[in-house]
Amino acid sequence: MVERVLKYANKKIIPENYLFSPEWIVLGINNTCNLHCKMCDVGTLNFETNFAKNLVGTTPLNMPMELFEKIADQTQKYYPKAKLGFAFTEPLAYPHIVKAVQYASDRNLYTAITTNALLLPNKAEALVKAGLSEIFVSLDGLTETHNMIRGNAKSFQKALEGIRKLFTFENHPKVSIVSAITEWNADSLKEFADYFKDIPLTDIGFMHTQFGEPAIAITHNKIWGDIYPATESNLDEVNLNNMDLPKLLQQVEAIKASEYPFRVYFSPELTNLESMETYYHKSDVIIGKRCEAVFSSIMIKSDGSAIPAHGRCYNLKVGNIYTESLKEVWTSSAFGKFRKDLRNAGGFLPACSRCCSAF
């Protein structure tokens, strides 16, 4: 309780000098993906957006194992309670993923992988043996829907096979599913959640479409373009006008009226048509209170460079692990100024409005 109060005061009064540890060290361990998701700039081959540049804009293609070891060693030294999040772009395609998880486990570090799970059937046993703590599997519908969205005729089947295989081991990691709500699955969320009732998941999280509209980027850049330039994002094949909001609301209400053996949540929590209309069609309206991710997370790319929070943030270099320690990067003046600018702007900049960290 006391720490929570102190953190809140720190964020409000002197965010440029944040005194607490990160909760997540997000790792951009590779710059390639094996699927072609319709709601992702990488999947649609639009490499000009901030989102794509954060995910696939660095070299080398794969983070050298020596760099990962340096990150893990410094996490153990400075922030031993922080979690290592293997998140971008597709961690299971990283050639050193098992070795990296084992290295972190040997240092008592918490490891989590976010994956499309196409390669999970072949990696599951080795990851369990390496001591993986948690895995988040991205699934956007049942077989036909998911495979269409992800551009691979076997992606759902492979993911399900991998999930079931994990549970054959006694010391399996926690397993959760994260599902992106889009125009292609908004009318079938209940069916999707019901399908997994016999699987001992930890969570199913439904994430409303995350995007950046061109008009918002223009508005943002008039104010912040010189230091935190923004672009549109993740709208190449997404048409927000195709989202059937009444049907989506019915699905949300049906899920909330049901019982599941695991936690089911929505992000953000939109519980009526008005809030859904605001979210999808008035993206200049800020929904949350402030960005918490800049106080909890930092992302390190394959070249050692670091940006605030994670792949959806601005492509702002706040340091490099090759030339600075993890502690120096986390407390850098560039990161501190960004935190202060966010505070002074009311908690968010205009282009933050539909980022997953905005609510």
CSV table of C-alpha atoms in Angstrom, one decimal:
chain,number,residue,atom,x,y,z
A,1,MET,CA,0.0,0.0,0.0
A,2,VAL,CA,2.8,2.4,1.0
A,3,GLU,CA,4.8,1.6,-2.1
A,4,ARG,CA,1.7,2.2,-4.3
A,5,VAL,CA,1.2,5.6,-2.8
A,6,LEU,CA,4.8,6.5,-3.2
A,7,LYS,CA,4.8,5.4,-6.9
A,8,TYR,CA,1.7,7.5,-7.6
A,9,ALA,CA,3.4,10.5,-6.0
A,10,ASN,CA,6.5,9.9,-8.0
A,11,LYS,CA,4.6,9.8,-11.3
A,12,LYS,CA,2.7,12.9,-10.5
A,13,ILE,CA,5.4,15.1,-8.9
A,14,ILE,CA,8.8,14.1,-10.4
A,15,PRO,CA,8.2,11.7,-13.3
A,16,GLU,CA,11.4,12.7,-14.9
A,17,ASN,CA,13.2,11.1,-11.9
A,18,TYR,CA,11.4,7.8,-11.5
A,19,LEU,CA,12.8,5.9,-8.5
A,20,PHE,CA,11.1,2.5,-8.9
A,21,SER,CA,12.1,-0.6,-10.9
A,22,PRO,CA,10.6,-1.7,-14.2
A,23,GLU,CA,8.1,-4.6,-14.0
A,24,TRP,CA,8.8,-5.8,-17.6
A,25,ILE,CA,11.9,-5.9,-19.8
A,26,VAL,CA,10.3,-6.4,-23.2
A,27,LEU,CA,12.6,-8.0,-25.7
A,28,GLY,CA,12.5,-7.5,-29.5
A,29,ILE,CA,14.6,-10.6,-30.1
A,30,ASN,CA,13.9,-10.9,-33.8
A,31,ASN,CA,12.7,-8.9,-36.7
A,32,THR,CA,10.6,-11.4,-38.6
A,33,CYS,CA,7.2,-13.0,-38.4
A,34,ASN,CA,5.9,-16.3,-39.9
A,35,LEU,CA,2.3,-15.1,-40.3
A,36,HIS,CA,0.5,-12.3,-42.2
A,37,CYS,CA,-2.1,-10.9,-39.8
A,38,LYS,CA,-4.6,-8.5,-41.3
A,39,MET,CA,-4.5,-6.1,-38.3
A,40,CYS,CA,-0.8,-5.7,-38.2
A,41,ASP,CA,1.5,-3.5,-40.2
A,42,VAL,CA,4.2,-6.2,-40.3
A,43,GLY,CA,1.6,-8.7,-41.6
A,44,THR,CA,0.4,-6.3,-44.3
A,45,LEU,CA,4.0,-5.3,-45.2
A,46,ASN,CA,3.6,-1.7,-44.3
A,47,PHE,CA,7.0,-1.0,-42.9
A,48,GLU,CA,6.7,2.8,-42.8
A,49,THR,CA,4.8,3.1,-39.5
A,50,ASN,CA,6.1,3.5,-36.0
A,51,PHE,CA,4.7,0.2,-35.1
A,52,ALA,CA,6.5,-1.7,-37.9
A,53,LYS,CA,9.7,0.1,-37.3
A,54,ASN,CA,9.7,-0.8,-33.7
A,55,LEU,CA,9.1,-4.4,-34.5
A,56,VAL,CA,11.2,-5.0,-37.6
A,57,GLY,CA,13.3,-1.9,-38.1
A,58,THR,CA,16.6,-2.9,-36.7
A,59,THR,CA,19.5,-5.1,-37.6
A,60,PRO,CA,20.7,-7.8,-36.9
A,61,LEU,CA,17.7,-9.9,-37.7
A,62,ASN,CA,18.1,-11.9,-34.5
A,63,MET,CA,19.4,-10.5,-31.2
A,64,PRO,CA,22.8,-12.0,-30.6
A,65,MET,CA,22.8,-14.4,-27.7
A,66,GLU,CA,25.7,-12.4,-26.1
A,67,LEU,CA,23.4,-9.3,-26.0
A,68,PHE,CA,20.5,-11.3,-24.5
A,69,GLU,CA,22.9,-12.7,-21.8
A,70,LYS,CA,24.0,-9.1,-21.0
A,71,ILE,CA,20.4,-8.0,-20.6
A,72,ALA,CA,19.5,-11.0,-18.4
A,73,ASP,CA,22.6,-10.5,-16.3
A,74,GLN,CA,21.8,-6.8,-15.7
A,75,THR,CA,18.2,-7.6,-15.0
A,76,GLN,CA,19.3,-10.0,-12.3
A,77,LYS,CA,21.7,-7.4,-11.0
A,78,TYR,CA,19.5,-4.3,-11.0
A,79,TYR,CA,15.9,-5.5,-11.2
A,80,PRO,CA,15.7,-9.2,-10.2
A,81,LYS,CA,11.9,-9.0,-9.8
A,82,ALA,CA,11.3,-7.7,-13.4
A,83,LYS,CA,9.9,-10.1,-15.9
A,84,LEU,CA,11.6,-10.8,-19.2
A,85,GLY,CA,9.0,-10.6,-22.0
A,86,PHE,CA,9.9,-12.3,-25.2
A,87,ALA,CA,7.4,-10.5,-27.3
A,88,PHE,CA,8.5,-9.3,-30.8
A,89,THR,CA,8.3,-10.2,-33.5
A,90,GLU,CA,7.6,-13.9,-33.3
A,91,PRO,CA,9.7,-15.2,-30.4
A,92,LEU,CA,9.4,-18.9,-31.3
A,93,ALA,CA,11.1,-18.2,-34.6
A,94,TYR,CA,14.1,-16.8,-32.6
A,95,PRO,CA,16.9,-19.5,-33.1
A,96,HIS,CA,18.1,-19.1,-29.5
A,97,ILE,CA,14.7,-19.0,-27.7
A,98,VAL,CA,15.1,-22.2,-25.7
A,99,LYS,CA,18.7,-21.3,-24.7
A,100,ALA,CA,17.6,-17.8,-23.7
A,101,VAL,CA,14.8,-19.0,-21.5
A,102,GLN,CA,17.1,-21.5,-19.9
A,103,TYR,CA,19.8,-18.8,-19.3
A,104,ALA,CA,17.2,-16.6,-17.6
A,105,SER,CA,15.7,-19.5,-15.6
A,106,ASP,CA,19.2,-20.3,-14.3
A,107,ARG,CA,19.3,-16.8,-12.9
A,108,ASN,CA,15.9,-17.1,-11.3
A,109,LEU,CA,14.3,-14.6,-13.7
A,110,TYR,CA,10.6,-14.8,-14.7
A,111,THR,CA,10.2,-15.4,-18.4
A,112,ALA,CA,7.1,-14.9,-20.5
A,113,ILE,CA,6.5,-15.5,-24.2
A,114,THR,CA,3.9,-13.9,-26.4
A,115,THR,CA,3.5,-15.9,-29.6
A,116,ASN,CA,1.2,-16.9,-32.4
A,117,ALA,CA,2.2,-20.5,-31.5
A,118,LEU,CA,2.6,-21.8,-35.0
A,119,LEU,CA,5.9,-23.4,-33.9
A,120,LEU,CA,4.7,-24.3,-30.4
A,121,PRO,CA,4.1,-28.0,-31.0
A,122,ASN,CA,7.8,-28.4,-31.8
A,123,LYS,CA,9.1,-26.1,-29.0
A,124,ALA,CA,6.7,-27.0,-26.1
A,125,GLU,CA,8.7,-29.7,-24.4
A,126,ALA,CA,12.0,-27.8,-24.7
A,127,LEU,CA,10.5,-24.6,-23.3
A,128,VAL,CA,8.9,-26.4,-20.3
A,129,LYS,CA,12.3,-28.1,-19.6
A,130,ALA,CA,14.0,-24.7,-19.9
A,131,GLY,CA,11.7,-23.3,-17.1
A,132,LEU,CA,9.4,-21.0,-19.0
A,133,SER,CA,7.2,-19.2,-16.5
A,134,GLU,CA,4.3,-18.0,-18.7
A,135,ILE,CA,3.0,-18.0,-22.3
A,136,PHE,CA,0.5,-15.8,-24.0
A,137,VAL,CA,-0.9,-17.3,-27.2
A,138,SER,CA,-2.5,-14.9,-29.7
A,139,LEU,CA,-5.7,-16.5,-31.2
A,140,ASP,CA,-8.4,-14.4,-32.9
A,141,GLY,CA,-11.2,-17.0,-33.5
A,142,LEU,CA,-11.8,-20.6,-34.1
A,143,THR,CA,-10.2,-22.5,-37.0
A,144,GLU,CA,-11.7,-20.8,-40.1
A,145,THR,CA,-11.8,-17.3,-38.7
A,146,HIS,CA,-8.3,-17.3,-37.1
A,147,ASN,CA,-6.6,-18.9,-40.1
A,148,MET,CA,-8.2,-16.3,-42.4
A,149,ILE,CA,-7.1,-13.4,-40.2
A,150,ARG,CA,-3.6,-14.8,-39.8
A,151,GLY,CA,-3.0,-15.9,-43.4
A,152,ASN,CA,-2.1,-19.5,-42.7
A,153,ALA,CA,-4.3,-22.5,-43.2
A,154,LYS,CA,-2.8,-24.4,-40.2
A,155,SER,CA,-2.2,-21.7,-37.7
A,156,PHE,CA,-5.2,-22.4,-35.3
A,157,GLN,CA,-4.6,-26.1,-35.4
A,158,LYS,CA,-0.9,-25.8,-34.7
A,159,ALA,CA,-1.5,-23.3,-31.8
A,160,LEU,CA,-4.1,-25.6,-30.2
A,161,GLU,CA,-1.8,-28.6,-30.6
A,162,GLY,CA,0.9,-26.7,-28.9
A,163,ILE,CA,-1.3,-25.5,-26.0
A,164,ARG,CA,-2.6,-29.0,-25.3
A,165,LYS,CA,1.0,-30.3,-25.4
A,166,LEU,CA,2.1,-27.9,-22.8
A,167,PHE,CA,-0.5,-29.2,-20.4
A,168,THR,CA,0.9,-32.8,-20.7
A,169,PHE,CA,3.9,-31.7,-18.5
A,170,GLU,CA,3.6,-31.3,-14.8
A,171,ASN,CA,5.7,-28.2,-14.5
A,172,HIS,CA,4.1,-26.4,-17.5
A,173,PRO,CA,4.0,-22.6,-17.6
A,174,LYS,CA,0.9,-20.5,-17.0
A,175,VAL,CA,-1.0,-20.4,-20.3
A,176,SER,CA,-3.3,-17.6,-21.4
A,177,ILE,CA,-4.9,-16.6,-24.7
A,178,VAL,CA,-5.0,-13.0,-26.0
A,179,SER,CA,-7.5,-12.3,-28.7
A,180,ALA,CA,-7.7,-9.2,-30.9
A,181,ILE,CA,-11.3,-8.1,-31.5
A,182,THR,CA,-11.7,-7.2,-35.2
A,183,GLU,CA,-14.5,-6.8,-37.8
A,184,TRP,CA,-13.9,-10.5,-38.7
A,185,ASN,CA,-14.6,-12.0,-35.2
A,186,ALA,CA,-16.7,-9.5,-33.4
A,187,ASP,CA,-19.8,-11.6,-33.7
A,188,SER,CA,-18.3,-14.9,-32.5
A,189,LEU,CA,-16.4,-14.1,-29.2
A,190,LYS,CA,-18.7,-16.1,-27.0
A,191,GLU,CA,-18.3,-19.2,-29.2
A,192,PHE,CA,-14.6,-18.7,-29.0
A,193,ALA,CA,-14.5,-18.4,-25.2
A,194,ASP,CA,-16.8,-21.4,-24.7
A,195,TYR,CA,-14.5,-23.6,-26.9
A,196,PHE,CA,-11.7,-23.4,-24.3
A,197,LYS,CA,-13.7,-24.3,-21.2
A,198,ASP,CA,-12.1,-27.8,-21.0
A,199,ILE,CA,-8.5,-26.3,-21.1
A,200,PRO,CA,-7.0,-25.1,-17.8
A,201,LEU,CA,-6.1,-21.6,-19.0
A,202,THR,CA,-5.1,-18.8,-16.7
A,203,ASP,CA,-6.9,-16.0,-18.7
A,204,ILE,CA,-8.5,-15.2,-22.0
A,205,GLY,CA,-8.1,-11.5,-22.7
A,206,PHE,CA,-10.1,-9.8,-25.5
A,207,MET,CA,-8.3,-6.7,-26.8
A,208,HIS,CA,-10.3,-4.2,-28.8
A,209,THR,CA,-8.7,-3.2,-32.1
A,210,GLN,CA,-5.6,-1.0,-31.5
A,211,PHE,CA,-4.9,1.5,-34.2
A,212,GLY,CA,-3.7,4.9,-35.1
A,213,GLU,CA,-5.8,7.0,-37.5
A,214,PRO,CA,-4.1,9.3,-40.0
A,215,ALA,CA,-6.0,12.4,-38.8
A,216,ILE,CA,-4.9,11.7,-35.2
A,217,ALA,CA,-1.3,11.4,-36.4
A,218,ILE,CA,-1.6,14.8,-38.2
A,219,THR,CA,-3.0,16.5,-35.1
A,220,HIS,CA,-0.3,14.9,-32.9
A,221,ASN,CA,2.5,15.9,-35.2
A,222,LYS,CA,1.5,19.5,-35.2
A,223,ILE,CA,2.4,19.6,-31.5
A,224,TRP,CA,4.8,16.8,-30.9
A,225,GLY,CA,6.2,15.8,-34.4
A,226,ASP,CA,9.6,17.3,-33.8
A,227,ILE,CA,10.4,15.1,-30.8
A,228,TYR,CA,7.8,12.3,-30.8
A,229,PRO,CA,6.6,11.8,-34.4
A,230,ALA,CA,3.6,9.6,-34.9
A,231,THR,CA,2.2,7.7,-37.9
A,232,GLU,CA,-1.0,5.9,-38.7
A,233,SER,CA,-0.9,2.3,-37.8
A,234,ASN,CA,-2.6,-1.1,-38.3
A,235,LEU,CA,-5.3,0.1,-40.6
A,236,ASP,CA,-4.2,-1.3,-44.0
A,237,GLU,CA,-6.8,-4.0,-44.1
A,238,VAL,CA,-8.9,-3.0,-41.1
A,239,ASN,CA,-12.1,-0.9,-41.8
A,240,LEU,CA,-13.5,0.4,-38.5
A,241,ASN,CA,-16.8,1.1,-40.2
A,242,ASN,CA,-17.3,-2.7,-40.7
A,243,MET,CA,-17.3,-3.4,-37.0
A,244,ASP,CA,-20.9,-4.4,-36.0
A,245,LEU,CA,-21.0,-2.7,-32.6
A,246,PRO,CA,-24.5,-3.9,-31.6
A,247,LYS,CA,-23.4,-7.5,-32.2
A,248,LEU,CA,-20.1,-6.9,-30.5
A,249,LEU,CA,-22.0,-5.6,-27.4
A,250,GLN,CA,-24.2,-8.7,-27.4
A,251,GLN,CA,-21.1,-10.9,-27.4
A,252,VAL,CA,-19.5,-8.9,-24.6
A,253,GLU,CA,-22.7,-9.1,-22.5
A,254,ALA,CA,-23.1,-12.9,-23.2
A,255,ILE,CA,-19.6,-13.6,-22.1
A,256,LYS,CA,-20.0,-11.5,-18.9
A,257,ALA,CA,-23.2,-13.4,-18.1
A,258,SER,CA,-21.4,-16.7,-18.4
A,259,GLU,CA,-19.0,-18.6,-16.0
A,260,TYR,CA,-15.6,-19.8,-17.1
A,261,PRO,CA,-12.9,-21.8,-15.2
A,262,PHE,CA,-10.5,-19.1,-16.1
A,263,ARG,CA,-10.5,-15.3,-15.9
A,264,VAL,CA,-12.0,-13.5,-19.0
A,265,TYR,CA,-11.4,-9.8,-19.4
A,266,PHE,CA,-11.7,-7.1,-22.0
A,267,SER,CA,-9.3,-4.2,-22.7
A,268,PRO,CA,-10.6,-1.6,-22.5
A,269,GLU,CA,-13.9,-2.4,-20.7
A,270,LEU,CA,-16.6,-1.1,-23.1
A,271,THR,CA,-20.0,-2.0,-21.7
A,272,ASN,CA,-22.4,0.0,-23.8
A,273,LEU,CA,-22.9,1.2,-27.4
A,274,GLU,CA,-21.9,4.7,-26.5
A,275,SER,CA,-18.5,3.7,-25.2
A,276,MET,CA,-17.9,1.4,-28.3
A,277,GLU,CA,-18.9,4.2,-30.7
A,278,THR,CA,-16.5,6.5,-28.9
A,279,TYR,CA,-13.7,4.0,-29.0
A,280,TYR,CA,-14.0,3.0,-32.7
A,281,HIS,CA,-15.3,6.2,-34.3
A,282,LYS,CA,-14.0,9.1,-32.0
A,283,SER,CA,-10.4,8.2,-31.5
A,284,ASP,CA,-9.5,11.7,-30.6
A,285,VAL,CA,-11.3,11.1,-27.3
A,286,ILE,CA,-8.9,9.7,-24.6
A,287,ILE,CA,-10.4,6.9,-22.6
A,288,GLY,CA,-7.8,6.2,-19.9
A,289,LYS,CA,-6.2,8.3,-17.3
A,290,ARG,CA,-2.5,8.1,-18.0
A,291,CYS,CA,0.1,5.8,-19.6
A,292,GLU,CA,1.3,3.4,-17.0
A,293,ALA,CA,3.6,1.5,-19.3
A,294,VAL,CA,6.3,4.1,-19.3
A,295,PHE,CA,6.6,3.5,-15.6
A,296,SER,CA,6.5,-0.3,-15.8
A,297,SER,CA,8.2,-1.4,-19.1
A,298,ILE,CA,11.1,-0.8,-21.4
A,299,MET,CA,11.7,-2.5,-24.8
A,300,ILE,CA,15.1,-3.5,-26.0
A,301,LYS,CA,15.6,-4.3,-29.7
A,302,SER,CA,17.9,-6.7,-31.5
A,303,ASP,CA,20.6,-4.0,-31.9
A,304,GLY,CA,20.6,-3.1,-28.2
A,305,SER,CA,18.7,0.1,-28.6
A,306,ALA,CA,15.8,0.8,-26.2
A,307,ILE,CA,12.5,2.6,-26.5
A,308,PRO,CA,9.9,3.4,-23.9
A,309,ALA,CA,7.4,0.8,-22.9
A,310,HIS,CA,6.9,-1.6,-25.9
A,311,GLY,CA,6.4,-1.8,-29.7
A,312,ARG,CA,3.3,0.4,-29.9
A,313,CYS,CA,5.2,3.4,-28.3
A,314,TYR,CA,7.0,6.1,-30.1
A,315,ASN,CA,10.3,5.2,-31.8
A,316,LEU,CA,12.2,7.2,-29.3
A,317,LYS,CA,15.7,6.0,-28.4
A,318,VAL,CA,16.3,6.2,-24.7
A,319,GLY,CA,19.6,4.4,-24.6
A,320,ASN,CA,21.5,1.4,-25.8
A,321,ILE,CA,22.5,-1.7,-23.8
A,322,TYR,CA,25.8,-2.0,-25.7
A,323,THR,CA,27.0,1.4,-24.3
A,324,GLU,CA,25.0,1.9,-21.1
A,325,SER,CA,23.8,-0.3,-18.3
A,326,LEU,CA,20.1,-1.3,-18.1
A,327,LYS,CA,19.8,0.9,-15.0
A,328,GLU,CA,21.3,3.9,-16.9
A,329,VAL,CA,18.8,3.3,-19.7
A,330,TRP,CA,15.8,3.0,-17.4
A,331,THR,CA,16.7,6.2,-15.6
A,332,SER,CA,18.0,8.1,-18.7
A,333,SER,CA,17.3,11.8,-19.2
A,334,ALA,CA,15.5,11.0,-22.5
A,335,PHE,CA,13.2,8.5,-20.8
A,336,GLY,CA,12.6,11.0,-17.9
A,337,LYS,CA,11.8,13.8,-20.3
A,338,PHE,CA,9.3,11.6,-22.1
A,339,ARG,CA,7.6,10.7,-18.8
A,340,LYS,CA,7.4,14.3,-17.8
A,341,ASP,CA,6.1,15.4,-21.2
A,342,LEU,CA,3.3,12.8,-20.8
A,343,ARG,CA,2.5,14.0,-17.3
A,344,ASN,CA,2.4,17.7,-18.5
A,345,ALA,CA,0.1,16.7,-21.4
A,346,GLY,CA,-2.4,15.1,-19.1
A,347,GLY,CA,-1.2,11.5,-19.2
A,348,PHE,CA,-1.2,10.9,-22.9
A,349,LEU,CA,-0.2,12.5,-26.2
A,350,PRO,CA,-2.8,12.6,-29.0
A,351,ALA,CA,-1.4,9.6,-30.8
A,352,CYS,CA,-1.6,7.5,-27.6
A,353,SER,CA,-5.4,7.4,-27.7
A,354,ARG,CA,-5.8,3.8,-29.0
A,355,CYS,CA,-2.6,2.2,-27.8
A,356,CYS,CA,-3.1,-0.8,-25.5
A,357,SER,CA,-1.4,1.1,-22.7
A,358,ALA,CA,-3.9,3.9,-22.8
A,359,PHE,CA,-6.5,2.1,-20.7
